[in-house]
Coordinates of C-alpha atoms in Angstrom, one line a residue:
M30 CA 0.0 0.0 0.0
P31 CA 1.8 3.2 -1.1
D32 CA -0.1 5.7 0.9
S33 CA -0.6 3.8 4.2
T34 CA 1.1 1.3 6.5
R35 CA -0.3 -1.5 8.7
L36 CA 0.2 -1.3 12.4
N37 CA -1.4 -3.9 14.7
G38 CA -3.8 -4.9 11.9
E39 CA -5.0 -1.4 11.4
T40 CA -4.3 0.8 8.4
Q41 CA -2.4 4.0 9.4
P42 CA -1.5 6.9 7.2
R43 CA 2.1 7.1 6.3
Q44 CA 4.1 10.0 7.7
L45 CA 5.7 12.0 5.0
P46 CA 9.0 13.7 5.6
S47 CA 8.8 17.3 6.5
P48 CA 10.1 19.6 3.6
N49 CA 12.2 21.6 6.1
G50 CA 13.8 18.5 7.7
G51 CA 11.6 18.5 10.8
Q52 CA 12.6 22.0 11.9
S53 CA 9.8 24.3 12.9
S54 CA 9.5 27.3 10.6
S55 CA 8.5 30.7 11.9
A56 CA 7.8 32.0 8.3
P57 CA 4.1 32.0 7.4
R58 CA 3.2 29.8 4.5
P59 CA 1.7 31.6 1.6
R60 CA -2.1 31.2 1.1
L61 CA -3.0 29.3 -2.0
G62 CA -5.9 30.0 -4.3
Q63 CA -8.2 27.6 -6.1
W64 CA -5.5 26.3 -8.5
G65 CA -2.7 26.2 -6.0
R66 CA -1.3 29.6 -7.0
P67 CA -0.4 32.1 -4.2
I68 CA -3.0 34.7 -3.4
P69 CA -1.2 38.0 -3.9
D70 CA -2.9 39.9 -1.1
P71 CA -5.3 38.4 1.5
G72 CA -7.0 41.8 1.7
L73 CA -8.2 41.5 -2.0
A74 CA -11.6 40.0 -2.7
V75 CA -11.2 40.3 -6.5
C76 CA -8.0 40.8 -8.5
T77 CA -7.6 40.6 -12.3
R78 CA -4.7 41.6 -14.5
D79 CA -4.9 42.2 -18.3
L80 CA -8.3 40.6 -18.6
S81 CA -9.7 40.5 -22.2
K82 CA -12.9 38.9 -23.5
W83 CA -13.9 38.6 -27.1
Y84 CA -17.3 37.4 -28.3
R85 CA -18.5 35.8 -31.5
H86 CA -22.0 36.7 -32.7
P87 CA -24.0 33.4 -32.9
W88 CA -25.6 34.1 -36.3
T89 CA -23.1 36.3 -38.2
G90 CA -19.9 34.9 -36.7
R91 CA -18.6 38.5 -36.3
V92 CA -16.1 38.8 -33.4
F93 CA -16.3 41.8 -31.1
R94 CA -14.5 43.0 -28.0
G95 CA -16.4 42.9 -24.7
V96 CA -13.4 43.8 -22.4
E97 CA -9.8 44.5 -23.3
S98 CA -6.8 44.8 -20.9
L99 CA -8.8 45.3 -17.7
D100 CA -6.9 45.5 -14.4
L101 CA -9.2 45.5 -11.4
E102 CA -8.7 45.2 -7.6
V103 CA -11.6 45.1 -5.1
R104 CA -10.5 45.0 -1.5
R105 CA -12.5 43.1 1.1
G106 CA -15.4 45.3 2.5
E107 CA -15.4 47.6 -0.6
V108 CA -18.5 48.0 -2.7
M109 CA -17.9 48.1 -6.5
G110 CA -20.3 48.6 -9.4
Y111 CA -19.7 48.2 -13.1
L112 CA -22.0 50.2 -15.4
G113 CA -22.5 50.1 -19.1
P114 CA -25.2 49.9 -21.8
N115 CA -27.0 46.6 -22.6
G116 CA -24.9 44.2 -24.6
A117 CA -21.6 45.8 -23.5
G118 CA -20.2 42.6 -22.1
K119 CA -20.5 43.5 -18.4
T120 CA -21.3 39.9 -17.4

């Protein structure tokens, strides 16, 4: 069994070696986001860099820009609104 060992007839999880050699580390570990990437600032609720979105019209096939090169930061506790005409790609 690669992920467990047997001890007195019971399956026990295997202890993996500590990455720092068993030494305690006083440095805080970075918080990780949904895909395992570090969260840049824990005070940010929303953060995007260079976001672009292009749409293709379903009948004509014409491609148009909804958003281009948007940088946005919304901190925890802030209220933010995004206004624009219908069909402008706000969603």
